[in-house]
Amino acid sequence: MFKRYLPILTWLPHYNGRLGGADLLAGIIVTVMVIPQSLAYAVLAGLPAVVGLYASLLPLLAYTLLGTSRTLAVGPVAIVALMTGAALSGVAAPGTPEYLHAALVLALLSGLILLAMGLLRMGFVANFLSHPVIAGFLSASGVLIAASQAGHLLGIELTAPDLFPRLAELILALPELHLATFAIGGGSLVFLLLLRQYGRPALRRIGLPRSLADLITRAGPVFAVLATTTATWRLELAEQGVAVIGDIPQGLPSLTIPGFDASLWHALLIPALLISVVGFVESVSMGQMLAARRRERISPNQELIGLGGANVAAAFTAGMPVSGGLTRTVINHDAGAQTPLAGFFAAIGIGAVTLFLTPALHHLPIATLAATITVSILTLIDLPMIRQTWRYSRSDFTAMAVTILLTLVEGVEAGIISGVALSIGLFLYRTSRPHSALVGRIADTEHFRNMERHETETASHLALLRIDESLYFANARYLEDTVYDLVAARPGLEHVVLICSAVNLIDASALESLDAINARLKDSRVTLHLAEVKGPVMDRLKRSDFLDDLSGRTFLSTYAAWRELSRPIES
Amino acid sequence: MFKRYLPILTWLPHYNGRLGGADLLAGIIVTVMVIPQSLAYAVLAGLPAVVGLYASLLPLLAYTLLGTSRTLAVGPVAIVALMTGAALSGVAAPGTPEYLHAALVLALLSGLILLAMGLLRMGFVANFLSHPVIAGFLSASGVLIAASQAGHLLGIELTAPDLFPRLAELILALPELHLATFAIGGGSLVFLLLLRQYGRPALRRIGLPRSLADLITRAGPVFAVLATTTATWRLELAEQGVAVIGDIPQGLPSLTIPGFDASLWHALLIPALLISVVGFVESVSMGQMLAARRRERISPNQELIGLGGANVAAAFTAGMPVSGGLTRTVINHDAGAQTPLAGFFAAIGIGAVTLFLTPALHHLPIATLAATITVSILTLIDLPMIRQTWRYSRSDFTAMAVTILLTLVEGVEAGIISGVALSIGLFLYRTSRPHSALVGRIADTEHFRNMERHETETASHLALLRIDESLYFANARYLEDTVYDLVAARPGLEHVVLICSAVNLIDASALESLDAINARLKDSRVTLHLAEVKGPVMDRLKRSDFLDDLSGRTFLSTYAAWRELSRPIES
């Protein structure tokens, strides 16, 4: 019982020095690496940069206690930050105390929703986000994030919240570009892109071992931060108008209590739900992928509790909504983290930075953070996936395209909701018009196949109709139409056999339709039979009056029905 | 082309005197019979009674031109009136000009939605209202309607809009009961109930022919109206506080233009959508049932256009949202209507009443109308259906129970939306955890059945896994879990064959899961094969890279896979 909800109890007793050494090293590396992105994602959400650090402290400890993934690293992540910004700007103005407070409420609500879903074992909800919808949503979000950072990179103040007005504003404002800011932002961007593209092979070529080459390549943002902060400080660029982070209150965050305000909670409920589900899906997919590499399993329902705990912790420590982050998790994994204790060490490291090193961040230019964000979101834009989906399925592509379009035009919430609704709608539409086939006997066998595709034996007074879908409310009427059309088209018909080999369910609506079909065929002197009804479906039919009223019989196999009915009967 | 959208062109050229005589008689009977309920349903919607007459004029003509059912009678109906009242009281106070205007906007919006759905051939949308949800919704609506009329029957003014506070208010106010009103309302109610229960057999017993006995029984409300109106007039009961209809403007309705007001349209959009769909479902089910009796077919998509036209007509002639009504349709059908021209004659008859006879309605007590409504909605409450559903399927019953509960507590809109959402959700949940079975060979046959239920031949290095559901995003991850659990549980496994006989679709998400399964099994040195993939599914797989990457083969039948793989291979 305790072990189920506190997975730390399963691994901590077996902990030893070797694991500790590996985790400590990973913790130190993660500390250094994630500071730039923690700051950056807080800025992306419209919050003071330090909130990103605060959100990387207690939430990591909470996840250490509650999470099941050994390498997942929790903290502010790009998509969740983008969605946080979108949600908060609906209820308060950035920079106000209300905005900060709303961030806490959002984190608390997300945390409570995740905890509730975990306790109710509702991890399956994530399955309703189809891959094309997620891929489309991430790609469009990447574009939105890039657009949101363009102003910071160029030193232009942009005010339009929506994508296209913002781009228009950007183009019109280009002449007002702030040169020093652009030098820092553009320079960092080019440096990061080059390092990402050519860093690893170049470092290998000069003889560095693979792991060190990887580490240095990934440390690009750290170098960019160090270099541009030093330059800005030495050259006093802040006085020339380069936006910097400025004063950060030194010390650990104080306890914050997100107060209860019904209208605010109500306004943030749907955004919190979407943030929870999207963050969970991203986090759990990554966790599963990494666990699979090490032949471990993670528990989606316990992950909900881990992420829920982390968000509640963020809410009480001046943070923002958090999730499992791709970049930080990959760094943690590659740095050799063995248990969640690596996250604990990283939290201590970030705590030390928050305590002692925030003055050093005063001169960190916002443009550098914008460059960091822009480069890291490039991985979100997945053009090959979009091409593949187009090639494979127009219906999946439609859901993806609508998600992309609405995310870009109407924002993240409208995008994800429409994507999910549309993909469910398309699936339901498909099942509402099920494939059915009139089958005939393949000569000298007990096999029955589609008459239109195979050479089969048939009888004009007998129709063998195979339905390739469960029968439920959405296709009940369609089934009636199919049978009535069949009867209308074949005047000599005496028997209709419904072959139910692919029918996994007959719900109450379909049962009524079967009743109606039975009654109407009886009026037309056509007998209705069933064949190959599966066990559980038959058990259920026996609980209704349908089998008593059925004009014909139920056959165990299509062949049995054929043997009995293929000779014309005298009526 | 013209015939498709104007079904009148298909039957009018063959019209003759015999049909005309039958239609004329039906029209006259319908005129007399539907006046009480037209007035009553307008009152139910919180509108002046005369609006019910107005809504029975031009809308009938529009449906005559556009509808495909030969006997469906259009006008104000109970459920739509209830939903209209609920929608309008959200935007205006009953009795104000704004309330009247909102009714026109609601009719117009419903009409436009129905027309759009018809032109887009979206009649299938109605299929997503499952039978248990409809039955639950109608039953709960019946209770709501009865509660809304209780005050009128007793002569008590009730103000609480919600069911339970209203009932509490009713009980507290019982001592203030207005005796004269109660005598009229209660008397009418008892008379109508007795006539309904015993009228037909009693009239047959005194020698009346069946059709006349039916007609007199159905004319109960007409007798009640005549008797109570006369009594109220003669005894001057209105002066003693019996609520009567009062002055009705004499003459045909003038042209009304529902103006465009963005915020009003926006507020009424969802209610209009719900009214459209619910009205359409009720109307088309009834139309289909009656058409089936006469071996005719109706076209659901053209019915949308017919009802859409009727509602637009109502919007421009001071009316209210209309639909095909159960009572009036049954009266029309039983009175011998042969073509939609019966509706045309009824419209002329109601027009004549509106022109000349409205002063006679001045003394008609509201309590009589309340009694009429109360008796007619008793047919909506379908307890046997609730019992049957409970017995047949807990899942369907859950959807029904939630619909009933939320309709009663939160109102018609919340009820119907939750019912639909829940029934779709339950269906998706079911398909998200598909049934699967490990199968083995029935000795000496080519048949493969569930190992757990049948005596089968198996091989320890070979797993034949049959999946009984289409593979799509909601169950893609579940498929992965199933296969991984299988592989983890059987260390000696060398081959996994997925039997796809019940797989009608593999969407992009499931394809990615198959890719992941294939890669992961390859890592574990287990080969993945497919068997019995259906033609269309295989065509689609060929458009992806999956078949190239597949570690194993695709077999046409399970038997072919068995023949090939059942002997252990040297690896």
mmCIF file of C-alpha atoms in Angstrom, chain A residues 171-436:
data_model
loop_
_atom_site.group_PDB
_atom_site.id
_atom_site.type_symbol
_atom_site.label_atom_id
_atom_site.label_comp_id
_atom_site.label_asym_id
_atom_site.label_seq_id
_atom_site.Cartn_x
_atom_site.Cartn_y
_atom_site.Cartn_z
ATOM 1 C CA ILE A 171 7.549 43.316 -39.779
ATOM 2 C CA LEU A 172 6.366 46.887 -39.374
ATOM 3 C CA ALA A 173 8.600 47.369 -36.327
ATOM 4 C CA LEU A 174 11.712 45.846 -37.917
ATOM 5 C CA PRO A 175 13.326 49.269 -38.552
ATOM 6 C CA GLU A 176 13.224 49.911 -34.780
ATOM 7 C CA LEU A 177 15.416 46.898 -34.155
ATOM 8 C CA HIS A 178 17.703 47.360 -31.155
ATOM 9 C CA LEU A 179 21.173 46.612 -32.474
ATOM 10 C CA ALA A 180 22.929 45.578 -29.248
ATOM 11 C CA THR A 181 20.042 43.285 -28.288
ATOM 12 C CA PHE A 182 19.955 41.808 -31.754
ATOM 13 C CA ALA A 183 23.721 41.207 -31.625
ATOM 14 C CA ILE A 184 23.326 39.270 -28.385
ATOM 15 C CA GLY A 185 20.142 37.413 -29.372
ATOM 16 C CA GLY A 186 21.105 36.713 -32.981
ATOM 17 C CA GLY A 187 24.666 35.851 -31.954
ATOM 18 C CA SER A 188 23.473 33.377 -29.323
ATOM 19 C CA LEU A 189 21.001 31.896 -31.787
ATOM 20 C CA VAL A 190 23.657 31.332 -34.466
ATOM 21 C CA PHE A 191 26.107 29.976 -31.906
ATOM 22 C CA LEU A 192 23.545 27.517 -30.521
ATOM 23 C CA LEU A 193 22.421 26.379 -33.960
ATOM 24 C CA LEU A 194 26.001 25.836 -35.137
ATOM 25 C CA LEU A 195 26.945 23.994 -31.960
ATOM 26 C CA ARG A 196 23.900 21.781 -32.255
ATOM 27 C CA GLN A 197 24.558 20.986 -35.893
ATOM 28 C CA TYR A 198 28.359 20.663 -35.949
ATOM 29 C CA GLY A 199 29.478 20.631 -32.289
ATOM 30 C CA ARG A 200 29.432 16.918 -31.649
ATOM 31 C CA PRO A 201 31.378 15.736 -34.743
ATOM 32 C CA ALA A 202 33.845 18.615 -34.407
ATOM 33 C CA LEU A 203 34.574 17.817 -30.752
ATOM 34 C CA ARG A 204 34.908 14.120 -31.551
ATOM 35 C CA ARG A 205 37.333 14.998 -34.306
ATOM 36 C CA ILE A 206 39.628 16.860 -31.899
ATOM 37 C CA GLY A 207 39.761 13.721 -29.788
ATOM 38 C CA LEU A 208 37.194 14.231 -27.021
ATOM 39 C CA PRO A 209 35.383 11.109 -25.815
ATOM 40 C CA ARG A 210 31.799 10.745 -26.968
ATOM 41 C CA SER A 211 30.169 11.477 -23.614
ATOM 42 C CA LEU A 212 32.150 14.649 -23.058
ATOM 43 C CA ALA A 213 31.433 15.829 -26.602
ATOM 44 C CA ASP A 214 27.740 15.258 -25.975
ATOM 45 C CA LEU A 215 27.889 17.128 -22.686
ATOM 46 C CA ILE A 216 29.680 20.141 -24.130
ATOM 47 C CA THR A 217 27.253 20.294 -27.051
ATOM 48 C CA ARG A 218 24.316 20.241 -24.673
ATOM 49 C CA ALA A 219 25.949 22.877 -22.492
ATOM 50 C CA GLY A 220 25.639 25.414 -25.323
ATOM 51 C CA PRO A 221 23.019 27.506 -23.475
ATOM 52 C CA VAL A 222 25.304 27.626 -20.416
ATOM 53 C CA PHE A 223 28.175 29.021 -22.493
ATOM 54 C CA ALA A 224 25.841 31.487 -24.180
ATOM 55 C CA VAL A 225 24.545 32.667 -20.818
ATOM 56 C CA LEU A 226 28.059 33.042 -19.377
ATOM 57 C CA ALA A 227 29.414 34.867 -22.395
ATOM 58 C CA THR A 228 26.538 37.268 -22.954
ATOM 59 C CA THR A 229 26.074 37.989 -19.254
ATOM 60 C CA THR A 230 29.757 38.851 -18.900
ATOM 61 C CA ALA A 231 29.679 40.989 -22.029
ATOM 62 C CA THR A 232 26.550 42.823 -20.939
ATOM 63 C CA TRP A 233 28.003 43.454 -17.508
ATOM 64 C CA ARG A 234 31.414 44.591 -18.702
ATOM 65 C CA LEU A 235 30.108 46.720 -21.584
ATOM 66 C CA GLU A 236 27.257 48.078 -19.448
ATOM 67 C CA LEU A 237 24.828 47.183 -22.205
ATOM 68 C CA ALA A 238 21.841 47.311 -19.860
ATOM 69 C CA GLU A 239 22.251 51.073 -19.758
ATOM 70 C CA GLN A 240 22.107 51.096 -23.550
ATOM 71 C CA GLY A 241 18.733 49.455 -23.523
ATOM 72 C CA VAL A 242 19.502 45.738 -23.607
ATOM 73 C CA ALA A 243 16.793 44.066 -21.546
ATOM 74 C CA VAL A 244 18.304 42.021 -18.724
ATOM 75 C CA ILE A 245 16.818 39.912 -15.984
ATOM 76 C CA GLY A 246 17.668 42.522 -13.360
ATOM 77 C CA ASP A 247 17.458 42.112 -9.633
ATOM 78 C CA ILE A 248 16.362 38.728 -8.383
ATOM 79 C CA PRO A 249 15.408 38.435 -4.734
ATOM 80 C CA GLN A 250 18.135 36.345 -3.153
ATOM 81 C CA GLY A 251 17.188 33.309 -1.114
ATOM 82 C CA LEU A 252 14.749 30.476 -1.220
ATOM 83 C CA PRO A 253 11.126 31.164 -2.116
ATOM 84 C CA SER A 254 8.828 31.799 0.796
ATOM 85 C CA LEU A 255 5.745 29.740 1.399
ATOM 86 C CA THR A 256 2.934 30.936 -0.857
ATOM 87 C CA ILE A 257 -0.705 30.086 -0.271
ATOM 88 C CA PRO A 258 -2.818 30.211 -3.424
ATOM 89 C CA GLY A 259 -6.010 31.654 -1.982
ATOM 90 C CA PHE A 260 -9.438 30.466 -2.986
ATOM 91 C CA ASP A 261 -11.293 32.819 -5.303
ATOM 92 C CA ALA A 262 -14.254 31.072 -6.961
ATOM 93 C CA SER A 263 -14.281 33.117 -10.160
ATOM 94 C CA LEU A 264 -10.524 32.774 -10.659
ATOM 95 C CA TRP A 265 -10.599 29.031 -10.030
ATOM 96 C CA HIS A 266 -13.501 28.705 -12.411
ATOM 97 C CA ALA A 267 -11.712 30.671 -15.128
ATOM 98 C CA LEU A 268 -8.557 28.573 -14.772
ATOM 99 C CA LEU A 269 -10.205 25.170 -14.487
ATOM 100 C CA ILE A 270 -10.278 24.244 -18.182
ATOM 101 C CA PRO A 271 -6.767 25.602 -18.844
ATOM 102 C CA ALA A 272 -5.511 23.638 -15.831
ATOM 103 C CA LEU A 273 -7.172 20.498 -17.146
ATOM 104 C CA LEU A 274 -5.592 20.930 -20.565
ATOM 105 C CA ILE A 275 -2.183 21.707 -19.079
ATOM 106 C CA SER A 276 -2.445 18.624 -16.884
ATOM 107 C CA VAL A 277 -3.356 16.299 -19.721
ATOM 108 C CA VAL A 278 -0.876 17.700 -22.224
ATOM 109 C CA GLY A 279 1.926 17.805 -19.655
ATOM 110 C CA PHE A 280 1.128 14.266 -18.565
ATOM 111 C CA VAL A 281 1.061 12.916 -22.109
ATOM 112 C CA GLU A 282 4.392 14.520 -22.968
ATOM 113 C CA SER A 283 5.937 13.399 -19.714
ATOM 114 C CA VAL A 284 4.649 9.844 -19.701
ATOM 115 C CA SER A 285 5.558 9.177 -23.355
ATOM 116 C CA MET A 286 9.101 10.281 -22.643
ATOM 117 C CA GLY A 287 9.224 8.318 -19.397
ATOM 118 C CA GLN A 288 8.018 5.168 -21.147
ATOM 119 C CA MET A 289 10.528 5.557 -23.946
ATOM 120 C CA LEU A 290 13.447 5.926 -21.545
ATOM 121 C CA ALA A 291 12.210 3.173 -19.237
ATOM 122 C CA ALA A 292 11.941 0.835 -22.221
ATOM 123 C CA ARG A 293 15.597 1.492 -23.055
ATOM 124 C CA ARG A 294 16.568 0.220 -19.620
ATOM 125 C CA ARG A 295 13.967 -2.597 -19.615
ATOM 126 C CA GLU A 296 12.061 -0.915 -16.812
ATOM 127 C CA ARG A 297 8.350 -0.101 -16.626
ATOM 128 C CA ILE A 298 6.715 3.019 -15.331
ATOM 129 C CA SER A 299 3.168 3.201 -13.996
ATOM 130 C CA PRO A 300 1.106 5.889 -15.775
ATOM 131 C CA ASN A 301 -1.315 6.201 -12.865
ATOM 132 C CA GLN A 302 1.502 6.689 -10.354
ATOM 133 C CA GLU A 303 3.128 9.179 -12.737
ATOM 134 C CA LEU A 304 -0.058 11.231 -12.481
ATOM 135 C CA ILE A 305 0.415 11.284 -8.721
ATOM 136 C CA GLY A 306 4.098 12.186 -9.087
ATOM 137 C CA LEU A 307 3.362 15.082 -11.428
ATOM 138 C CA GLY A 308 0.389 16.112 -9.316
ATOM 139 C CA GLY A 309 2.556 16.267 -6.207
ATOM 140 C CA ALA A 310 5.160 18.280 -8.086
ATOM 141 C CA ASN A 311 2.574 20.846 -9.195
ATOM 142 C CA VAL A 312 1.062 21.189 -5.745
ATOM 143 C CA ALA A 313 4.606 21.725 -4.428
ATOM 144 C CA ALA A 314 5.140 24.406 -7.091
ATOM 145 C CA ALA A 315 1.949 26.152 -6.018
ATOM 146 C CA PHE A 316 3.161 26.539 -2.433
ATOM 147 C CA THR A 317 6.688 27.665 -3.294
ATOM 148 C CA ALA A 318 6.102 30.624 -5.623
ATOM 149 C CA GLY A 319 6.431 28.442 -8.704
ATOM 150 C CA MET A 320 4.505 27.724 -11.893
ATOM 151 C CA PRO A 321 3.000 24.597 -13.486
ATOM 152 C CA VAL A 322 5.661 21.963 -14.162
ATOM 153 C CA SER A 323 5.955 18.718 -16.038
ATOM 154 C CA GLY A 324 8.553 16.233 -17.182
ATOM 155 C CA GLY A 325 10.813 18.171 -19.528
ATOM 156 C CA LEU A 326 12.361 16.663 -22.650
ATOM 157 C CA THR A 327 15.673 18.513 -22.547
ATOM 158 C CA ARG A 328 16.269 18.179 -18.838
ATOM 159 C CA THR A 329 15.286 14.530 -18.841
ATOM 160 C CA VAL A 330 17.638 13.685 -21.687
ATOM 161 C CA ILE A 331 20.449 15.541 -19.913
ATOM 162 C CA ASN A 332 19.694 13.682 -16.679
ATOM 163 C CA HIS A 333 19.536 10.332 -18.460
ATOM 164 C CA ASP A 334 22.715 10.865 -20.441
ATOM 165 C CA ALA A 335 24.540 12.214 -17.389
ATOM 166 C CA GLY A 336 24.014 8.753 -15.895
ATOM 167 C CA ALA A 337 21.217 9.273 -13.377
ATOM 168 C CA GLN A 338 20.310 5.936 -11.790
ATOM 169 C CA THR A 339 17.428 6.818 -9.456
ATOM 170 C CA PRO A 340 15.132 9.769 -8.754
ATOM 171 C CA LEU A 341 17.697 10.842 -6.151
ATOM 172 C CA ALA A 342 19.527 12.558 -9.028
ATOM 173 C CA GLY A 343 16.553 14.932 -9.088
ATOM 174 C CA PHE A 344 16.969 15.468 -5.355
ATOM 175 C CA PHE A 345 20.630 16.432 -5.853
ATOM 176 C CA ALA A 346 19.678 18.751 -8.720
ATOM 177 C CA ALA A 347 17.104 20.413 -6.475
ATOM 178 C CA ILE A 348 19.790 21.008 -3.845
ATOM 179 C CA GLY A 349 22.076 22.425 -6.534
ATOM 180 C CA ILE A 350 19.440 24.774 -7.872
ATOM 181 C CA GLY A 351 18.607 25.734 -4.294
ATOM 182 C CA ALA A 352 22.256 26.702 -3.768
ATOM 183 C CA VAL A 353 22.200 28.800 -6.922
ATOM 184 C CA THR A 354 19.023 30.509 -5.774
ATOM 185 C CA LEU A 355 20.590 31.213 -2.397
ATOM 186 C CA PHE A 356 23.952 32.514 -3.503
ATOM 187 C CA LEU A 357 24.277 33.133 -7.213
ATOM 188 C CA THR A 358 21.250 35.160 -8.252
ATOM 189 C CA PRO A 359 23.201 38.481 -8.221
ATOM 190 C CA ALA A 360 25.359 36.978 -10.954
ATOM 191 C CA LEU A 361 22.267 36.611 -13.113
ATOM 192 C CA HIS A 362 21.424 40.329 -12.925
ATOM 193 C CA HIS A 363 23.079 41.101 -16.272
ATOM 194 C CA LEU A 364 21.777 38.015 -18.107
ATOM 195 C CA PRO A 365 20.125 39.393 -21.283
ATOM 196 C CA ILE A 366 16.572 38.302 -22.005
ATOM 197 C CA ALA A 367 17.649 37.942 -25.650
ATOM 198 C CA THR A 368 19.974 35.065 -24.706
ATOM 199 C CA LEU A 369 17.103 33.251 -23.037
ATOM 200 C CA ALA A 370 14.962 33.872 -26.117
ATOM 201 C CA ALA A 371 17.675 32.312 -28.278
ATOM 202 C CA THR A 372 17.806 29.298 -25.954
ATOM 203 C CA ILE A 373 14.043 28.830 -26.169
ATOM 204 C CA THR A 374 13.970 29.251 -29.936
ATOM 205 C CA VAL A 375 16.630 26.614 -30.517
ATOM 206 C CA SER A 376 15.120 24.143 -28.091
ATOM 207 C CA ILE A 377 11.640 24.331 -29.613
ATOM 208 C CA LEU A 378 12.956 23.456 -33.072
ATOM 209 C CA THR A 379 12.704 19.813 -31.997
ATOM 210 C CA LEU A 380 8.965 20.286 -31.516
ATOM 211 C CA ILE A 381 8.303 21.050 -35.172
ATOM 212 C CA ASP A 382 7.985 17.641 -36.747
ATOM 213 C CA LEU A 383 7.620 18.018 -40.514
ATOM 214 C CA PRO A 384 8.424 14.377 -41.371
ATOM 215 C CA MET A 385 5.572 13.256 -39.108
ATOM 216 C CA ILE A 386 3.207 15.627 -40.907
ATOM 217 C CA ARG A 387 4.277 14.230 -44.296
ATOM 218 C CA GLN A 388 3.961 10.620 -43.129
ATOM 219 C CA THR A 389 0.499 11.209 -41.730
ATOM 220 C CA TRP A 390 -0.644 12.788 -45.000
ATOM 221 C CA ARG A 391 0.585 9.755 -46.871
ATOM 222 C CA TYR A 392 -0.895 7.219 -44.468
ATOM 223 C CA SER A 393 -4.353 8.524 -43.621
ATOM 224 C CA ARG A 394 -6.321 11.533 -44.808
ATOM 225 C CA SER A 395 -8.557 11.298 -41.805
ATOM 226 C CA ASP A 396 -5.664 11.445 -39.306
ATOM 227 C CA PHE A 397 -4.139 14.218 -41.381
ATOM 228 C CA THR A 398 -7.358 16.211 -41.174
ATOM 229 C CA ALA A 399 -7.330 16.022 -37.384
ATOM 230 C CA MET A 400 -3.676 17.068 -37.406
ATOM 231 C CA ALA A 401 -4.185 19.941 -39.836
ATOM 232 C CA VAL A 402 -7.145 21.308 -37.900
ATOM 233 C CA THR A 403 -5.141 21.100 -34.678
ATOM 234 C CA ILE A 404 -2.242 23.004 -36.252
ATOM 235 C CA LEU A 405 -4.453 25.618 -37.849
ATOM 236 C CA LEU A 406 -6.592 26.293 -34.791
ATOM 237 C CA THR A 407 -3.592 26.328 -32.469
ATOM 238 C CA LEU A 408 -1.947 28.941 -34.670
ATOM 239 C CA VAL A 409 -5.052 31.051 -35.210
ATOM 240 C CA GLU A 410 -7.137 30.569 -32.063
ATOM 241 C CA GLY A 411 -4.499 29.569 -29.532
ATOM 242 C CA VAL A 412 -3.368 26.486 -27.655
ATOM 243 C CA GLU A 413 -6.621 25.685 -25.877
ATOM 244 C CA ALA A 414 -8.858 25.876 -28.914
ATOM 245 C CA GLY A 415 -6.271 23.894 -30.861
ATOM 246 C CA ILE A 416 -5.973 20.955 -28.533
ATOM 247 C CA ILE A 417 -9.708 20.773 -27.769
ATOM 248 C CA SER A 418 -10.684 20.830 -31.450
ATOM 249 C CA GLY A 419 -8.027 18.283 -32.307
ATOM 250 C CA VAL A 420 -9.259 15.831 -29.715
ATOM 251 C CA ALA A 421 -12.920 16.445 -30.533
ATOM 252 C CA LEU A 422 -12.296 16.051 -34.253
ATOM 253 C CA SER A 423 -10.256 12.871 -33.957
ATOM 254 C CA ILE A 424 -12.947 11.329 -31.750
ATOM 255 C CA GLY A 425 -15.638 12.584 -34.122
ATOM 256 C CA LEU A 426 -13.899 11.114 -37.168
ATOM 257 C CA PHE A 427 -13.499 7.782 -35.415
ATOM 258 C CA LEU A 428 -17.163 7.752 -34.411
ATOM 259 C CA TYR A 429 -18.219 8.756 -37.916
ATOM 260 C CA ARG A 430 -16.204 5.870 -39.285
ATOM 261 C CA THR A 431 -17.757 3.364 -36.899
ATOM 262 C CA SER A 432 -21.198 4.837 -37.561
ATOM 263 C CA ARG A 433 -21.052 3.603 -41.150
ATOM 264 C CA PRO A 434 -19.576 0.166 -40.666
ATOM 265 C CA HIS A 435 -18.323 -1.999 -43.474
ATOM 266 C CA SER A 436 -20.645 -4.889 -44.211
#
